[in-house]
PDB file of C-alpha atoms in Angstrom:
ATOM      1  CA  UNK K   1     -40.174 -62.623 -80.973  1.00 67.00           C
ATOM      2  CA  UNK K   2     -42.900 -62.883 -78.773  1.00 67.00           C
ATOM      3  CA  UNK K   3     -41.296 -66.345 -77.758  1.00 69.00           C
ATOM      4  CA  UNK K   4     -37.737 -64.054 -77.347  1.00 70.00           C
ATOM      5  CA  UNK K   5     -39.618 -61.704 -75.046  1.00 65.00           C
ATOM      6  CA  UNK K   6     -41.453 -64.212 -72.804  1.00 59.00           C
ATOM      7  CA  UNK K   7     -37.690 -66.165 -72.500  1.00 61.00           C
ATOM      8  CA  UNK K   8     -36.274 -62.755 -71.185  1.00 60.00           C
ATOM      9  CA  UNK K   9     -39.272 -61.813 -68.862  1.00 61.00           C
ATOM     10  CA  UNK K  10     -38.742 -65.543 -67.506  1.00 60.00           C
ATOM     11  CA  UNK K  11     -34.922 -64.854 -67.067  1.00 55.00           C
ATOM     12  CA  UNK K  12     -35.544 -61.410 -65.292  1.00 56.00           C
ATOM     13  CA  UNK K  13     -37.849 -62.990 -62.651  1.00 58.00           C
ATOM     14  CA  UNK K  14     -35.729 -66.538 -62.598  1.00 59.00           C
ATOM     15  CA  UNK K  15     -32.102 -64.320 -61.924  1.00 61.00           C
ATOM     16  CA  UNK K  16     -30.464 -64.677 -58.802  1.00 67.00           C
ATOM     17  CA  UNK K  17     -30.526 -61.789 -56.374  1.00 69.00           C
ATOM     18  CA  UNK K  18     -27.673 -59.890 -55.512  1.00 68.00           C
ATOM     19  CA  UNK K  19     -26.009 -60.526 -52.411  1.00 72.00           C
ATOM     20  CA  UNK K  20     -27.016 -57.144 -50.766  1.00 71.00           C
ATOM     21  CA  UNK K  21     -30.368 -57.561 -51.761  1.00 68.00           C
ATOM     22  CA  UNK K  22     -30.072 -61.162 -50.020  1.00 73.00           C
ATOM     23  CA  UNK K  23     -28.661 -59.554 -47.158  1.00 73.00           C
ATOM     24  CA  UNK K  24     -25.204 -60.258 -47.116  1.00 79.00           C
ATOM     25  CA  UNK K  25     -22.246 -58.245 -48.252  1.00 77.00           C
ATOM     26  CA  UNK K  26     -17.980 -58.923 -47.899  1.00 76.00           C
ATOM     27  CA  UNK K  27     -18.166 -57.630 -44.605  1.00 79.00           C
ATOM     28  CA  UNK K  28     -19.873 -60.402 -42.919  1.00 83.00           C
ATOM     29  CA  UNK K  29     -17.314 -62.895 -42.562  1.00 85.00           C
ATOM     30  CA  UNK K  30     -19.234 -66.450 -43.176  1.00 88.00           C
ATOM     31  CA  UNK K  31     -20.138 -64.468 -46.490  1.00 89.00           C
ATOM     32  CA  UNK K  32     -16.252 -63.478 -47.061  1.00 87.00           C
ATOM     33  CA  UNK K  33     -14.923 -67.045 -46.431  1.00 88.00           C
ATOM     34  CA  UNK K  34     -16.823 -68.440 -49.069  1.00 89.00           C
ATOM     35  CA  UNK K  35     -15.412 -69.153 -52.281  1.00 89.00           C
ATOM     36  CA  UNK K  36     -17.130 -67.188 -55.494  1.00 88.00           C
ATOM     37  CA  UNK K  37     -18.814 -70.637 -56.969  1.00 90.00           C
ATOM     38  CA  UNK K  38     -19.704 -71.432 -54.074  1.00 92.00           C
ATOM     39  CA  UNK K  39     -21.401 -68.109 -53.100  1.00 90.00           C
ATOM     40  CA  UNK K  40     -23.464 -68.280 -56.405  1.00 88.00           C
ATOM     41  CA  UNK K  41     -24.515 -71.794 -55.490  1.00 90.00           C
ATOM     42  CA  UNK K  42     -26.453 -70.111 -52.508  1.00 90.00           C
ATOM     43  CA  UNK K  43     -27.455 -67.554 -54.300  1.00 88.00           C
ATOM     44  CA  UNK K  44     -29.182 -69.270 -57.495  1.00 86.00           C
ATOM     45  CA  UNK K  45     -31.404 -71.237 -54.885  1.00 85.00           C
ATOM     46  CA  UNK K  46     -32.477 -67.629 -52.903  1.00 86.00           C
ATOM     47  CA  UNK K  47     -36.443 -66.971 -53.645  1.00 79.00           C
ATOM     48  CA  UNK K  48     -35.543 -63.451 -55.446  1.00 73.00           C
ATOM     49  CA  UNK K  49     -39.308 -62.354 -54.513  1.00 71.00           C
ATOM     50  CA  UNK K  50     -40.399 -61.965 -58.524  1.00 70.00           C
ATOM     51  CA  UNK K  51     -43.944 -62.746 -59.314  1.00 66.00           C
ATOM     52  CA  UNK K  52     -44.196 -66.534 -60.540  1.00 69.00           C
ATOM     53  CA  UNK K  53     -46.688 -68.104 -62.185  1.00 69.00           C
ATOM     54  CA  UNK K  54     -47.439 -70.295 -58.847  1.00 72.00           C
ATOM     55  CA  UNK K  55     -47.071 -67.534 -56.709  1.00 72.00           C
ATOM     56  CA  UNK K  56     -48.266 -64.548 -58.336  1.00 72.00           C
ATOM     57  CA  UNK K  57     -47.777 -61.881 -56.066  1.00 78.00           C
ATOM     58  CA  UNK K  58     -44.818 -59.973 -55.137  1.00 73.00           C
ATOM     59  CA  UNK K  59     -42.982 -61.089 -51.686  1.00 76.00           C
ATOM     60  CA  UNK K  60     -39.566 -60.210 -49.847  1.00 79.00           C
ATOM     61  CA  UNK K  61     -36.376 -61.302 -51.041  1.00 79.00           C
ATOM     62  CA  UNK K  62     -35.087 -64.415 -48.903  1.00 85.00           C
ATOM     63  CA  UNK K  63     -32.413 -63.236 -46.736  1.00 89.00           C
ATOM     64  CA  UNK K  64     -28.904 -65.303 -46.086  1.00 91.00           C
ATOM     65  CA  UNK K  65     -28.430 -65.393 -41.839  1.00 92.00           C
ATOM     66  CA  UNK K  66     -25.526 -67.925 -42.108  1.00 93.00           C
ATOM     67  CA  UNK K  67     -23.755 -70.305 -44.512  1.00 93.00           C
ATOM     68  CA  UNK K  68     -20.625 -72.586 -44.038  1.00 93.00           C
ATOM     69  CA  UNK K  69     -18.924 -75.433 -45.879  1.00 94.00           C
ATOM     70  CA  UNK K  70     -17.446 -79.127 -44.185  1.00 93.00           C
ATOM     71  CA  UNK K  71     -13.909 -78.571 -42.621  1.00 91.00           C
ATOM     72  CA  UNK K  72     -11.373 -81.350 -43.025  1.00 88.00           C
ATOM     73  CA  UNK K  73      -8.706 -80.908 -40.864  1.00 87.00           C
ATOM     74  CA  UNK K  74      -5.207 -80.652 -42.322  1.00 88.00           C
ATOM     75  CA  UNK K  75      -3.877 -84.191 -40.412  1.00 90.00           C
ATOM     76  CA  UNK K  76      -7.013 -85.967 -42.369  1.00 90.00           C
ATOM     77  CA  UNK K  77      -5.972 -84.288 -45.846  1.00 91.00           C
ATOM     78  CA  UNK K  78      -2.149 -85.559 -45.032  1.00 94.00           C
ATOM     79  CA  UNK K  79      -3.197 -88.938 -44.493  1.00 94.00           C
ATOM     80  CA  UNK K  80      -5.480 -88.729 -47.536  1.00 93.00           C
ATOM     81  CA  UNK K  81      -2.897 -87.740 -49.916  1.00 93.00           C
ATOM     82  CA  UNK K  82      -0.641 -90.130 -48.507  1.00 95.00           C
ATOM     83  CA  UNK K  83      -3.081 -93.610 -48.646  1.00 94.00           C
ATOM     84  CA  UNK K  84      -3.741 -92.211 -52.162  1.00 92.00           C
ATOM     85  CA  UNK K  85      -0.110 -92.212 -53.177  1.00 93.00           C
ATOM     86  CA  UNK K  86       0.531 -95.460 -52.188  1.00 93.00           C
ATOM     87  CA  UNK K  87      -2.810 -96.698 -53.424  1.00 91.00           C
ATOM     88  CA  UNK K  88      -2.274 -95.738 -56.885  1.00 90.00           C
ATOM     89  CA  UNK K  89       1.676 -95.937 -57.153  1.00 89.00           C
ATOM     90  CA  UNK K  90       1.683 -99.808 -55.235  1.00 90.00           C
ATOM     91  CA  UNK K  91      -0.861-101.334 -57.971  1.00 89.00           C
ATOM     92  CA  UNK K  92      -0.075 -99.135 -60.790  1.00 86.00           C
ATOM     93  CA  UNK K  93       3.556-100.833 -60.355  1.00 87.00           C
ATOM     94  CA  UNK K  94       2.341-104.374 -60.272  1.00 88.00           C
ATOM     95  CA  UNK K  95       0.320-104.528 -63.078  1.00 86.00           C
ATOM     96  CA  UNK K  96       3.058-102.736 -65.086  1.00 81.00           C
ATOM     97  CA  UNK K  97       5.309-105.697 -64.323  1.00 84.00           C
ATOM     98  CA  UNK K  98       3.070-108.388 -63.651  1.00 83.00           C
ATOM     99  CA  UNK K  99       0.465-107.971 -66.709  1.00 82.00           C
ATOM    100  CA  UNK K 100       1.786-108.159 -70.143  1.00 81.00           C
ATOM    101  CA  UNK K 101       0.893-106.251 -73.172  1.00 81.00           C
ATOM    102  CA  UNK K 102      -2.187-104.522 -71.152  1.00 84.00           C
ATOM    103  CA  UNK K 103      -0.167-103.929 -67.887  1.00 85.00           C
ATOM    104  CA  UNK K 104      -0.058 -99.976 -68.759  1.00 85.00           C
ATOM    105  CA  UNK K 105      -3.427 -99.718 -69.628  1.00 90.00           C
ATOM    106  CA  UNK K 106      -4.648-100.884 -66.600  1.00 90.00           C
ATOM    107  CA  UNK K 107      -2.120 -99.216 -64.577  1.00 90.00           C
ATOM    108  CA  UNK K 108      -3.592 -95.950 -66.248  1.00 90.00           C
ATOM    109  CA  UNK K 109      -7.464 -96.838 -65.981  1.00 91.00           C
ATOM    110  CA  UNK K 110      -7.186 -97.734 -61.988  1.00 91.00           C
ATOM    111  CA  UNK K 111      -4.869 -94.395 -61.796  1.00 90.00           C
ATOM    112  CA  UNK K 112      -8.055 -92.866 -62.734  1.00 91.00           C
ATOM    113  CA  UNK K 113     -10.479 -94.465 -61.151  1.00 91.00           C
ATOM    114  CA  UNK K 114      -8.034 -93.814 -57.991  1.00 91.00           C
ATOM    115  CA  UNK K 115      -8.794 -89.570 -58.880  1.00 90.00           C
ATOM    116  CA  UNK K 116     -12.456 -90.306 -58.381  1.00 88.00           C
ATOM    117  CA  UNK K 117     -11.774 -91.954 -55.146  1.00 89.00           C
ATOM    118  CA  UNK K 118      -9.598 -89.616 -53.191  1.00 91.00           C
ATOM    119  CA  UNK K 119     -10.456 -86.231 -54.985  1.00 90.00           C
ATOM    120  CA  UNK K 120     -14.293 -86.011 -53.842  1.00 88.00           C
ATOM    121  CA  UNK K 121     -13.047 -86.609 -50.351  1.00 88.00           C
ATOM    122  CA  UNK K 122     -10.254 -83.736 -50.403  1.00 90.00           C
ATOM    123  CA  UNK K 123     -12.192 -81.539 -52.134  1.00 90.00           C
ATOM    124  CA  UNK K 124     -15.175 -81.300 -49.803  1.00 89.00           C
ATOM    125  CA  UNK K 125     -15.016 -77.516 -48.784  1.00 89.00           C
ATOM    126  CA  UNK K 126     -14.574 -76.317 -52.418  1.00 90.00           C
ATOM    127  CA  UNK K 127     -17.678 -78.020 -53.851  1.00 91.00           C
ATOM    128  CA  UNK K 128     -19.936 -78.207 -50.575  1.00 93.00           C
ATOM    129  CA  UNK K 129     -21.666 -75.495 -49.013  1.00 94.00           C
ATOM    130  CA  UNK K 130     -24.670 -75.057 -46.687  1.00 95.00           C
ATOM    131  CA  UNK K 131     -27.102 -72.323 -46.036  1.00 94.00           C
ATOM    132  CA  UNK K 132     -29.477 -70.753 -42.880  1.00 94.00           C
ATOM    133  CA  UNK K 133     -32.003 -67.736 -44.816  1.00 92.00           C
ATOM    134  CA  UNK K 134     -34.930 -66.202 -43.230  1.00 90.00           C
ATOM    135  CA  UNK K 135     -36.888 -69.365 -44.693  1.00 90.00           C
ATOM    136  CA  UNK K 136     -35.082 -72.444 -45.235  1.00 92.00           C
ATOM    137  CA  UNK K 137     -32.001 -74.778 -44.350  1.00 94.00           C
ATOM    138  CA  UNK K 138     -30.163 -75.261 -47.692  1.00 94.00           C
ATOM    139  CA  UNK K 139     -27.607 -77.864 -48.668  1.00 94.00           C
ATOM    140  CA  UNK K 140     -26.238 -77.813 -51.819  1.00 94.00           C
ATOM    141  CA  UNK K 141     -23.532 -80.169 -53.716  1.00 92.00           C
ATOM    142  CA  UNK K 142     -21.113 -79.826 -56.846  1.00 91.00           C
ATOM    143  CA  UNK K 143     -20.408 -83.304 -58.096  1.00 87.00           C
ATOM    144  CA  UNK K 144     -16.860 -84.106 -59.396  1.00 82.00           C
ATOM    145  CA  UNK K 145     -19.115 -83.663 -63.031  1.00 81.00           C
ATOM    146  CA  UNK K 146     -20.164 -79.827 -61.951  1.00 81.00           C
ATOM    147  CA  UNK K 147     -23.657 -81.453 -61.434  1.00 86.00           C
ATOM    148  CA  UNK K 148     -25.347 -79.519 -58.706  1.00 88.00           C
ATOM    149  CA  UNK K 149     -27.413 -81.296 -56.201  1.00 90.00           C
ATOM    150  CA  UNK K 150     -29.671 -79.178 -53.906  1.00 91.00           C
ATOM    151  CA  UNK K 151     -31.686 -79.852 -50.763  1.00 91.00           C
ATOM    152  CA  UNK K 152     -33.554 -77.258 -48.665  1.00 91.00           C
ATOM    153  CA  UNK K 153     -36.135 -77.826 -45.919  1.00 92.00           C
ATOM    154  CA  UNK K 154     -38.824 -75.078 -44.475  1.00 92.00           C
ATOM    155  CA  UNK K 155     -38.621 -74.533 -40.934  1.00 93.00           C
ATOM    156  CA  UNK K 156     -41.751 -74.964 -40.588  1.00 91.00           C
ATOM    157  CA  UNK K 157     -41.662 -78.558 -41.865  1.00 92.00           C
ATOM    158  CA  UNK K 158     -38.485 -79.685 -39.563  1.00 93.00           C
ATOM    159  CA  UNK K 159     -39.858 -82.034 -36.911  1.00 92.00           C
ATOM    160  CA  UNK K 160     -36.313 -82.571 -35.081  1.00 92.00           C
ATOM    161  CA  UNK K 161     -32.770 -81.476 -34.828  1.00 93.00           C
ATOM    162  CA  UNK K 162     -29.412 -82.997 -33.125  1.00 93.00           C
ATOM    163  CA  UNK K 163     -26.248 -81.445 -33.050  1.00 93.00           C
ATOM    164  CA  UNK K 164     -23.474 -83.628 -32.793  1.00 93.00           C
ATOM    165  CA  UNK K 165     -20.024 -82.199 -31.433  1.00 93.00           C
ATOM    166  CA  UNK K 166     -16.712 -83.378 -32.512  1.00 91.00           C
ATOM    167  CA  UNK K 167     -13.317 -83.117 -30.836  1.00 89.00           C
ATOM    168  CA  UNK K 168     -11.518 -81.158 -33.398  1.00 87.00           C
ATOM    169  CA  UNK K 169     -13.969 -78.099 -32.443  1.00 88.00           C
ATOM    170  CA  UNK K 170     -16.352 -79.306 -35.163  1.00 92.00           C
ATOM    171  CA  UNK K 171     -19.842 -80.268 -35.589  1.00 94.00           C
ATOM    172  CA  UNK K 172     -22.692 -81.825 -37.422  1.00 94.00           C
ATOM    173  CA  UNK K 173     -26.072 -80.927 -37.603  1.00 94.00           C
ATOM    174  CA  UNK K 174     -28.807 -83.250 -38.503  1.00 94.00           C
ATOM    175  CA  UNK K 175     -32.327 -82.051 -39.542  1.00 94.00           C
ATOM    176  CA  UNK K 176     -35.405 -84.322 -39.882  1.00 94.00           C
ATOM    177  CA  UNK K 177     -38.057 -83.202 -41.874  1.00 92.00           C
ATOM    178  CA  UNK K 178     -41.942 -84.180 -40.488  1.00 88.00           C
ATOM    179  CA  UNK K 179     -42.657 -87.205 -41.524  1.00 82.00           C
ATOM    180  CA  UNK K 180     -44.929 -87.884 -44.091  1.00 81.00           C
ATOM    181  CA  UNK K 181     -47.172 -90.910 -44.730  1.00 79.00           C
ATOM    182  CA  UNK K 182     -46.176 -93.805 -47.362  1.00 80.00           C
ATOM    183  CA  UNK K 183     -42.967 -91.567 -47.740  1.00 84.00           C
ATOM    184  CA  UNK K 184     -39.171 -92.023 -46.704  1.00 88.00           C
ATOM    185  CA  UNK K 185     -37.782 -89.743 -43.941  1.00 88.00           C
ATOM    186  CA  UNK K 186     -36.466 -87.004 -45.211  1.00 91.00           C
ATOM    187  CA  UNK K 187     -32.790 -85.504 -43.519  1.00 92.00           C
ATOM    188  CA  UNK K 188     -30.256 -83.353 -44.491  1.00 92.00           C
ATOM    189  CA  UNK K 189     -27.032 -83.010 -42.953  1.00 94.00           C
ATOM    190  CA  UNK K 190     -24.416 -79.485 -42.248  1.00 95.00           C
ATOM    191  CA  UNK K 191     -21.416 -81.779 -41.537  1.00 93.00           C
ATOM    192  CA  UNK K 192     -18.155 -80.699 -39.965  1.00 93.00           C
ATOM    193  CA  UNK K 193     -19.322 -77.202 -39.508  1.00 93.00           C
ATOM    194  CA  UNK K 194     -16.739 -74.378 -37.807  1.00 92.00           C
ATOM    195  CA  UNK K 195     -19.133 -71.430 -36.641  1.00 91.00           C
ATOM    196  CA  UNK K 196     -20.724 -73.731 -34.276  1.00 92.00           C
ATOM    197  CA  UNK K 197     -21.869 -71.172 -32.576  1.00 91.00           C
ATOM    198  CA  UNK K 198     -23.590 -68.842 -35.306  1.00 90.00           C
ATOM    199  CA  UNK K 199     -25.201 -71.665 -36.593  1.00 91.00           C
ATOM    200  CA  UNK K 200     -26.747 -72.497 -33.086  1.00 91.00           C
ATOM    201  CA  UNK K 201     -27.824 -69.066 -32.756  1.00 91.00           C
ATOM    202  CA  UNK K 202     -29.674 -68.566 -36.418  1.00 92.00           C
ATOM    203  CA  UNK K 203     -31.128 -72.033 -35.645  1.00 92.00           C
ATOM    204  CA  UNK K 204     -32.736 -71.250 -32.200  1.00 91.00           C
ATOM    205  CA  UNK K 205     -34.455 -68.319 -33.498  1.00 90.00           C
ATOM    206  CA  UNK K 206     -35.920 -70.133 -36.660  1.00 90.00           C
ATOM    207  CA  UNK K 207     -36.897 -73.588 -35.761  1.00 91.00           C
ATOM    208  CA  UNK K 208     -39.902 -74.082 -34.462  1.00 90.00           C
ATOM    209  CA  UNK K 209     -39.522 -73.398 -30.723  1.00 88.00           C
ATOM    210  CA  UNK K 210     -40.218 -76.900 -29.049  1.00 90.00           C
ATOM    211  CA  UNK K 211     -37.714 -78.034 -32.136  1.00 91.00           C
ATOM    212  CA  UNK K 212     -35.160 -75.560 -31.053  1.00 90.00           C
ATOM    213  CA  UNK K 213     -35.584 -76.641 -26.907  1.00 90.00           C
ATOM    214  CA  UNK K 214     -35.363 -80.084 -27.586  1.00 89.00           C
ATOM    215  CA  UNK K 215     -32.019 -80.050 -29.848  1.00 88.00           C
ATOM    216  CA  UNK K 216     -30.355 -77.713 -26.689  1.00 87.00           C
ATOM    217  CA  UNK K 217     -30.051 -74.575 -29.141  1.00 87.00           C
ATOM    218  CA  UNK K 218     -29.621 -71.458 -27.294  1.00 79.00           C
ATOM    219  CA  UNK K 219     -32.611 -68.879 -26.913  1.00 71.00           C
ATOM    220  CA  UNK K 220     -30.827 -65.661 -27.608  1.00 61.00           C
ATOM    221  CA  UNK K 221     -32.367 -61.896 -28.173  1.00 61.00           C
ATOM    222  CA  UNK K 222     -29.116 -60.631 -29.703  1.00 61.00           C
ATOM    223  CA  UNK K 223     -29.977 -59.720 -33.429  1.00 60.00           C
ATOM    224  CA  UNK K 224     -29.062 -61.821 -36.008  1.00 62.00           C
ATOM    225  CA  UNK K 225     -26.570 -60.026 -38.732  1.00 56.00           C
ATOM    226  CA  UNK K 226     -29.828 -59.854 -41.124  1.00 53.00           C
ATOM    227  CA  UNK K 227     -32.683 -59.793 -39.074  1.00 51.00           C
ATOM    228  CA  UNK K 228     -35.600 -60.701 -41.698  1.00 45.00           C
ATOM    229  CA  UNK K 229     -38.264 -57.924 -42.371  1.00 41.00           C
TER     230      UNK K 229
END
């Protein structure tokens, strides 16, 4: 009974906050455009402010200031689909015709291989999400096996930032963490985001002043959608 009570208490403390408490609602365009599963991927990474063993003091709930997904152009998707069709059909036909007995099984194995080769590239926008909160920059990726890999940097730990625009109107943001001796350099990438202006505005306010200035992020006194308290 005590174990059940402890487990229930821990579950309550670790439960993700409601979107309203995290500072977002369906009225916010960047949040409304995200699929439910990507919203959940962000919420489970948010600090809900509940006391824990490592941090027993209550804290303000971490607030979501911006979120986005990698954008893939329709032309790129069409090109990948055509390439997938050719890559799937030609070897499968050759294997079926030229290899006796096991040719069909080899063609089936090749078809399964092409699924894991092309589908991850076609579905990035529904499996990866980037977020900027009142405390951290977050990247969450869901693999083809439904496991989730996440990365998060506190703004105070970021040593440099770089924004690279692309011809299709998107941009890639690379945030580099302060180098720690004997450890590899850590980076997180917001790849091909569409809402470049929104990300720039948040990063310009939340990053350390010298980092934001060197990266060329505009300094603006315009309040953020949900200003951290």
